[in-house]
Tab-separated table of C-alpha atoms in Angstrom:
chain	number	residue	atom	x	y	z
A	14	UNK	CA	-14.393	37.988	33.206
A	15	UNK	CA	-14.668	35.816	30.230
A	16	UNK	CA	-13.638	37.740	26.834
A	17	UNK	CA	-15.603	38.662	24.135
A	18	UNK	CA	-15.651	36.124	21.503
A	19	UNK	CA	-15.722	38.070	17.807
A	20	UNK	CA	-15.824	35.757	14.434
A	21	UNK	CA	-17.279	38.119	12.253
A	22	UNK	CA	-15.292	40.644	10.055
A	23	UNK	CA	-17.840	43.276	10.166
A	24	UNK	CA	-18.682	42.864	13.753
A	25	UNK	CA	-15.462	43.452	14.705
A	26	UNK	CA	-15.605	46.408	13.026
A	27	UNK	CA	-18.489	47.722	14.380
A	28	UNK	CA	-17.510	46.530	18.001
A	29	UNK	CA	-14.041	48.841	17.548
A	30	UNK	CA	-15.558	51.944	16.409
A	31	UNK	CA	-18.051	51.758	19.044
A	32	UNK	CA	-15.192	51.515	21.576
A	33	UNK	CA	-13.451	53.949	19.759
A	34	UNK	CA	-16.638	56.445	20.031
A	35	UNK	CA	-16.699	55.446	24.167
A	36	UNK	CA	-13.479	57.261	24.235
A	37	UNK	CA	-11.469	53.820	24.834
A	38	UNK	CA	-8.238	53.072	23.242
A	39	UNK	CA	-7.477	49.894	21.737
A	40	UNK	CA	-4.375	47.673	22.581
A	41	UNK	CA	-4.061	44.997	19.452
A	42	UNK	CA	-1.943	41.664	19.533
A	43	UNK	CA	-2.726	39.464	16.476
A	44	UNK	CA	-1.654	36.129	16.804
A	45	UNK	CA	-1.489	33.058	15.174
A	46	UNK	CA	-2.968	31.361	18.322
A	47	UNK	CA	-1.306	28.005	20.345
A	48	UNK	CA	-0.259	31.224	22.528
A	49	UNK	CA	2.861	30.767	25.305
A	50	UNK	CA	4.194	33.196	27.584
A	51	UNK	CA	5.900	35.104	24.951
A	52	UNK	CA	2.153	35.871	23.737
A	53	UNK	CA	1.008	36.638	27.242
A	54	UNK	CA	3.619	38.866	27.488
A	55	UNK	CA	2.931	41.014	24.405
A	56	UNK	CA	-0.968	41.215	25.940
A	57	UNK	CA	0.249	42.571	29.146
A	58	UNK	CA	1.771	45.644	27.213
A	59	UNK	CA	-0.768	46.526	25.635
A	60	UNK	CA	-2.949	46.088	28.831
A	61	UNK	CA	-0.486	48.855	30.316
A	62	UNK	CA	-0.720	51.142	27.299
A	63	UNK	CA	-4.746	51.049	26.394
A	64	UNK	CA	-8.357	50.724	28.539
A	65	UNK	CA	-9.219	47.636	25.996
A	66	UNK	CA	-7.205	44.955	24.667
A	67	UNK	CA	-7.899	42.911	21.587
A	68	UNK	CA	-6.673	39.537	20.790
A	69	UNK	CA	-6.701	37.504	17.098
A	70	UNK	CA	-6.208	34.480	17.226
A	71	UNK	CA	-6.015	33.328	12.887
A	72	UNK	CA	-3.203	31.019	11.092
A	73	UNK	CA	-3.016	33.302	8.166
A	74	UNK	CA	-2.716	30.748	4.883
A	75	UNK	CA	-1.178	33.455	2.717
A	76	UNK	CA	2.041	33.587	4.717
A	77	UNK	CA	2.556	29.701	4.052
A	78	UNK	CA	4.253	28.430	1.269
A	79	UNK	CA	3.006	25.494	-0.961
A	80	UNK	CA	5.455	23.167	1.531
A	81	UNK	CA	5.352	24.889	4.812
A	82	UNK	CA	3.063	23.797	8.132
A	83	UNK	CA	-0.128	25.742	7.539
A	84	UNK	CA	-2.144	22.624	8.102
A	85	UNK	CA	0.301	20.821	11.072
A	86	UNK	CA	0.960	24.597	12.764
A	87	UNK	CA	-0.408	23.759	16.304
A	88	UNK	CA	-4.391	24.957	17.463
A	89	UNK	CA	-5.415	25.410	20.826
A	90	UNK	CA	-8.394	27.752	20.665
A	91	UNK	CA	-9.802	26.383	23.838
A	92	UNK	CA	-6.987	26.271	25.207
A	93	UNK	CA	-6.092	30.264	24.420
A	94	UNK	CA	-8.960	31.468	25.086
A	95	UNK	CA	-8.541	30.552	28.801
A	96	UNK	CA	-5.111	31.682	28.765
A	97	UNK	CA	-6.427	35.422	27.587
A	98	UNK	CA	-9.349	35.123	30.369
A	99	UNK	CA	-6.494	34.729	32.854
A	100	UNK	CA	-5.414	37.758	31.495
A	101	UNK	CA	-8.605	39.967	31.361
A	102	UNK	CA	-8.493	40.552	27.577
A	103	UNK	CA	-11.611	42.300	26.264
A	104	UNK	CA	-11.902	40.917	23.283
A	105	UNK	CA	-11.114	37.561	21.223
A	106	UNK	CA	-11.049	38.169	17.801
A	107	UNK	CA	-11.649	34.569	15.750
A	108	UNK	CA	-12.105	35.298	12.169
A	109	UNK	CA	-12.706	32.630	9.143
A	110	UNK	CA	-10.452	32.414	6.321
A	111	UNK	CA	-13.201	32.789	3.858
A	112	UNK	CA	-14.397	36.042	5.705
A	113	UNK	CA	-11.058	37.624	5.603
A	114	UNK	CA	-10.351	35.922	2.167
A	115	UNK	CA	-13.746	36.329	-0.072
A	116	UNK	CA	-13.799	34.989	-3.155
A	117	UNK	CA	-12.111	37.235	-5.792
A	118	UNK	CA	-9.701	39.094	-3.183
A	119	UNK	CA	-6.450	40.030	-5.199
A	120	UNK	CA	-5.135	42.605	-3.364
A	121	UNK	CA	-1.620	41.751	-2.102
A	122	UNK	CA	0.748	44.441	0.351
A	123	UNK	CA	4.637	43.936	-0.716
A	124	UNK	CA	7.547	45.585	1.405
A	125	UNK	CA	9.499	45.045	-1.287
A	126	UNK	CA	13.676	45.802	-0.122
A	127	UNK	CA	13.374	44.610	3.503
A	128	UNK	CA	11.533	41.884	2.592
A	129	UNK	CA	14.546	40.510	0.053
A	130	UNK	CA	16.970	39.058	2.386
A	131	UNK	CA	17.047	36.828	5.878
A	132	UNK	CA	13.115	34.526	6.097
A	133	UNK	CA	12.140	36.816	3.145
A	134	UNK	CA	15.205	34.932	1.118
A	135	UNK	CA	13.761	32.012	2.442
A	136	UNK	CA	10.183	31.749	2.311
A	137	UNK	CA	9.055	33.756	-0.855
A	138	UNK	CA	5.797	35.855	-0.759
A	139	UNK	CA	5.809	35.093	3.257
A	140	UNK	CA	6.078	38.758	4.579
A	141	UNK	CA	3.348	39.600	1.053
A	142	UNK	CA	0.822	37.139	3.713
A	143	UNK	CA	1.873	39.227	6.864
A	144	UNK	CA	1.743	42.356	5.836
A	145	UNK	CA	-1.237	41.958	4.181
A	146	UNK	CA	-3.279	40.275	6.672
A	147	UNK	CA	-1.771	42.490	9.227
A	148	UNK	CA	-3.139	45.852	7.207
A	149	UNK	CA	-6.573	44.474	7.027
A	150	UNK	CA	-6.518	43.443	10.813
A	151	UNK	CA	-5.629	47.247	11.690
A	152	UNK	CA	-8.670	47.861	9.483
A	153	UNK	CA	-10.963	45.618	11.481
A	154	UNK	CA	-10.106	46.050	14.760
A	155	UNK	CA	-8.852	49.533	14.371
A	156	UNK	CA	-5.998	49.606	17.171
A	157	UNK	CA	-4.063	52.832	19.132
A	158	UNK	CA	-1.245	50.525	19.432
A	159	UNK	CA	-0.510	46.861	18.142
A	160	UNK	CA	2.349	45.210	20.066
A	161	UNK	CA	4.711	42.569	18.297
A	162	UNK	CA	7.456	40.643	19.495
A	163	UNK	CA	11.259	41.444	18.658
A	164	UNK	CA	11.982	37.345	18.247
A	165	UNK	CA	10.003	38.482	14.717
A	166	UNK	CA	12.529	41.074	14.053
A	167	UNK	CA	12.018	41.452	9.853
A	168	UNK	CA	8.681	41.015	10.756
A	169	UNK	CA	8.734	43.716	13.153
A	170	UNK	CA	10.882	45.792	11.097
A	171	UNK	CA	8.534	44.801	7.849
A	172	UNK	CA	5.195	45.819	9.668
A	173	UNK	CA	6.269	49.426	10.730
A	174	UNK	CA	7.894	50.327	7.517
A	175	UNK	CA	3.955	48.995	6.344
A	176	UNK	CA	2.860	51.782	9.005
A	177	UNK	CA	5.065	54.793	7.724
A	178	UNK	CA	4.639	54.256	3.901
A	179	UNK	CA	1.020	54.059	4.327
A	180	UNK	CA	0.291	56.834	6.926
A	181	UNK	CA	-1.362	54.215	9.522
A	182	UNK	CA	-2.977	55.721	12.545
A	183	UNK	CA	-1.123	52.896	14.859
A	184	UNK	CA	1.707	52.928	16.441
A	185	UNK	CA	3.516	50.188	16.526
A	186	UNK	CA	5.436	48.498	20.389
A	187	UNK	CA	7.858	46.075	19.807
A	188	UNK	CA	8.389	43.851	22.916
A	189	UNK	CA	12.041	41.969	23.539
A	190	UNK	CA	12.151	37.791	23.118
A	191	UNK	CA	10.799	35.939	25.908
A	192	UNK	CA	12.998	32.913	26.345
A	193	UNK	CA	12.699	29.569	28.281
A	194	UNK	CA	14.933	29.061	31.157
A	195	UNK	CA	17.510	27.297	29.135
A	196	UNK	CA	17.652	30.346	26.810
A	197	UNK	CA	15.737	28.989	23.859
A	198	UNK	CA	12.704	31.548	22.485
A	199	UNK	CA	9.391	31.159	22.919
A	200	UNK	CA	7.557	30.090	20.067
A	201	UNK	CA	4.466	27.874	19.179
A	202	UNK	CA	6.965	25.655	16.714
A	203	UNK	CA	9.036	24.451	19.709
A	204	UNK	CA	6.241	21.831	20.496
A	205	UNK	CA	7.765	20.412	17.267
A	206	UNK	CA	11.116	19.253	19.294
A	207	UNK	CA	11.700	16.021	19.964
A	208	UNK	CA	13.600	16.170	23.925
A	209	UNK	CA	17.238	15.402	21.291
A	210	UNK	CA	16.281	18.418	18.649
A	211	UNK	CA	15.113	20.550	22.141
A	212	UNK	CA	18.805	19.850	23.544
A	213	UNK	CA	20.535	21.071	19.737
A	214	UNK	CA	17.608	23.527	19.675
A	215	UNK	CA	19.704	25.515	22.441
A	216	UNK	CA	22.839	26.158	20.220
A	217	UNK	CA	20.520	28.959	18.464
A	218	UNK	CA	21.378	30.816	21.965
A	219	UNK	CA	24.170	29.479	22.610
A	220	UNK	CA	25.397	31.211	19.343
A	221	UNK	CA	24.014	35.017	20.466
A	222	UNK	CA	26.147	34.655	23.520
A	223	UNK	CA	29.350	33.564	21.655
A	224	UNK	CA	28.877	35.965	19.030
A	225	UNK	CA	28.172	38.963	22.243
A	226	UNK	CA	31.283	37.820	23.256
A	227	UNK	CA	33.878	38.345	20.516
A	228	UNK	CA	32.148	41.619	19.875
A	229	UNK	CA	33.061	42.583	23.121
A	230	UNK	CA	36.438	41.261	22.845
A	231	UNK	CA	37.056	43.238	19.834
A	232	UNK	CA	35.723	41.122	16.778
A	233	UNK	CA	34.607	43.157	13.880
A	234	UNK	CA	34.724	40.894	10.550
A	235	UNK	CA	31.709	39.535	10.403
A	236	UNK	CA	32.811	36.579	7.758
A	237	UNK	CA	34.837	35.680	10.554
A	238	UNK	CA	32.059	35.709	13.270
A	239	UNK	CA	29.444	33.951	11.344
A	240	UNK	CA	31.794	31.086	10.341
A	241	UNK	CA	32.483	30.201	13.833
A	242	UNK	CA	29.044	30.492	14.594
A	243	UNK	CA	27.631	28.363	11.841
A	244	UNK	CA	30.198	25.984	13.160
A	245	UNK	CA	29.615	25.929	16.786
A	246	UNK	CA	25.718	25.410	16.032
A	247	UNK	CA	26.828	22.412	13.271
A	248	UNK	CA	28.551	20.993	16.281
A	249	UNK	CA	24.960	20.376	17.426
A	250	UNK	CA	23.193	17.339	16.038
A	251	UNK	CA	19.928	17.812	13.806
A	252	UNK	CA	20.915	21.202	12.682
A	253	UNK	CA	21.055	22.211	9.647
A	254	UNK	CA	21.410	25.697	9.001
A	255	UNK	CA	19.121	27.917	6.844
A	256	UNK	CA	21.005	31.217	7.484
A	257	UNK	CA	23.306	33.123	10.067
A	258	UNK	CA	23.705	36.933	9.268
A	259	UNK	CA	24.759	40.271	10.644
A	260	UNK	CA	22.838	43.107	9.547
A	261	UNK	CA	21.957	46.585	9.609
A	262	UNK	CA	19.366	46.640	12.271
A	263	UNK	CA	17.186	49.704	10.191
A	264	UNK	CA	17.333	48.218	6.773
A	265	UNK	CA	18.219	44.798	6.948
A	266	UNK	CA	21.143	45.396	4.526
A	267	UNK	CA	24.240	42.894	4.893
A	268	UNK	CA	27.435	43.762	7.022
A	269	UNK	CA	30.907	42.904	6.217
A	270	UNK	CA	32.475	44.882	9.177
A	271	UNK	CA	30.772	45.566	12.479
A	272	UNK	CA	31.181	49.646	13.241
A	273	UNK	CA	28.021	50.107	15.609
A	274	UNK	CA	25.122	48.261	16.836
A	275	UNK	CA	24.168	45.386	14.606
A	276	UNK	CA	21.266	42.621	13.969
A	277	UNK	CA	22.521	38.662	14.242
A	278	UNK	CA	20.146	37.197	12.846
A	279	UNK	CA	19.268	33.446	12.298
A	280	UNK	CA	17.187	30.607	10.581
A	281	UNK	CA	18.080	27.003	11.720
A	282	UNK	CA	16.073	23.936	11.089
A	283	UNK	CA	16.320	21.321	14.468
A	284	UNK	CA	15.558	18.231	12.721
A	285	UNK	CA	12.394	19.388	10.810
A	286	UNK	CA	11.355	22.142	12.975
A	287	UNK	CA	12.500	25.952	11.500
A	288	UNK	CA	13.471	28.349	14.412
A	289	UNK	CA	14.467	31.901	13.898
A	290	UNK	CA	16.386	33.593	16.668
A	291	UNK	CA	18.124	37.223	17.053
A	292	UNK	CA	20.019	39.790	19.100
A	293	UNK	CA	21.106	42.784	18.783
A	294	UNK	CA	25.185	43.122	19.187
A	295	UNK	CA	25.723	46.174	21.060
A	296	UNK	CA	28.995	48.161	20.890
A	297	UNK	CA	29.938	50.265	23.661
């Protein structure tokens, strides 16, 4: 069954609290389209957790800096929407920047301590774009649940903070990485990769499974850990390293010694192409 195709704010809004007043409940995935399996994967959640699933598909411009890829990010709308029929979601929602972005909008949404280190270190006023495009998408299309990706993890963590602080009626699913079968995540920047970056791309990986394994042999300084890290994925040609850092996984805070489960987290450019990876370190 082909989706329904939804460009309009307002009809979006009316569509949702229609479905709401049917007795449905809506699954939510916003996306910034050029969708893989990673995306396909956060729509089948939400297919198992609500009776209607709604897709966005939007490149956000707020979350771009004045240097970033908001006009080279990759578009396949054609492309995604057949992916989503494949997948029987309900609903395509398609909206234009100047309907989510009137003239005179001012209003911005800051998370302002999780938001200070890692990407948010990194790309000033980007999680100020997501969060705020994110709140008014709950307000449009008025989602039971909105699933997210955990290859986004300060995002993740970012958006449901958003959730509690503000009393949201959503809950939010966060769904683990979906990875390639040579380890490297899914994400719409890998098209990017020349086949030479793709091959260096794989050290981000390569890196979570070295660093699992000197936790597990007994590794807790985590100066110690992210140097040989940062020099095993320097080994790799066209790297150049943006940041490697073990955190708290709840607040995002810095560790200097690793005493329970903690966040590696990572921001490496492949040639001109920024990936972001992460893993959780368990301790047993």
């Amino acid at each position: 069954m082909e989706p329904q195709i939804i460009k309009s704010v307002e009809t979006m809004q009316e569509t949702a609290a229609s479905l709401r007043q049917m007795g449905h409940t809506i699954g939510f995935v916003p996306t910034m389209g050029y969708l893989h399996q990673g995306h396909l994967r956060l729509v089948e959640v939400a297919k198992e957790n609500c009776s209607k699933v709604v897709v966005s598909i939007f490149v956000n411009p707020t979350q771009f800096g004045p240097k970033e890829d908001f006009n080279r990010y990759p578009r396949d709308p054609e492309g995604d929407i057949i992916k989503l029929k494949e997948k029987d979601v309900d609903i395509v929602f398609m909206p234009e920047a100047d309907d989510m972005y009137p003239e005179g909008f001012q209003t911005v949404i800051s998370v302002k301590e999780l938001t200070k280190g890692l990407c948010g270190a990194s790309r000033p006023g980007h999680f100020d774009g997501v969060a705020t495009v994110v709140c008014k998408l709950f307000n449009i299309v008025k989602p039971h649940i909105a699933v997210f990706g955990q290859k986004d993890y300060q995002q993740l963590t970012v958006i449901s903070r958003m959730v509690r602080d503000l009393n949201m009626d959503v809950e939010i699913v966060g769904v683990p990485t979906v990875r390639e079968s040579d380890g490297l995540a899914m994400s719409s920047r890998n098209s990017y990769l020349h086949p030479e970056e793709r091959e260096s791309a794989r050290s981000l990986y390569g890196a979570i499974l070295m660093a699992q394994r000197m936790v597990e042999k007994g590794e807790r300084d985590v100066s110690y850990i992210i140097k040989e890290l940062e020099g095993f994925i320097l080994s790799h040609r066209h790297t150049r390293i943006d940041y490697v850092k073990i955190v708290d996984p709840d607040d995002l805070e810095e560790l200097s010694e690793i005493k329970g489960d903690s966040l590696l987290a990572m921001a490496v450019y492949v040639g001109s192409t920024r990936l972001i990876d992460n893993s959780i370190l368990k301790i047993d």
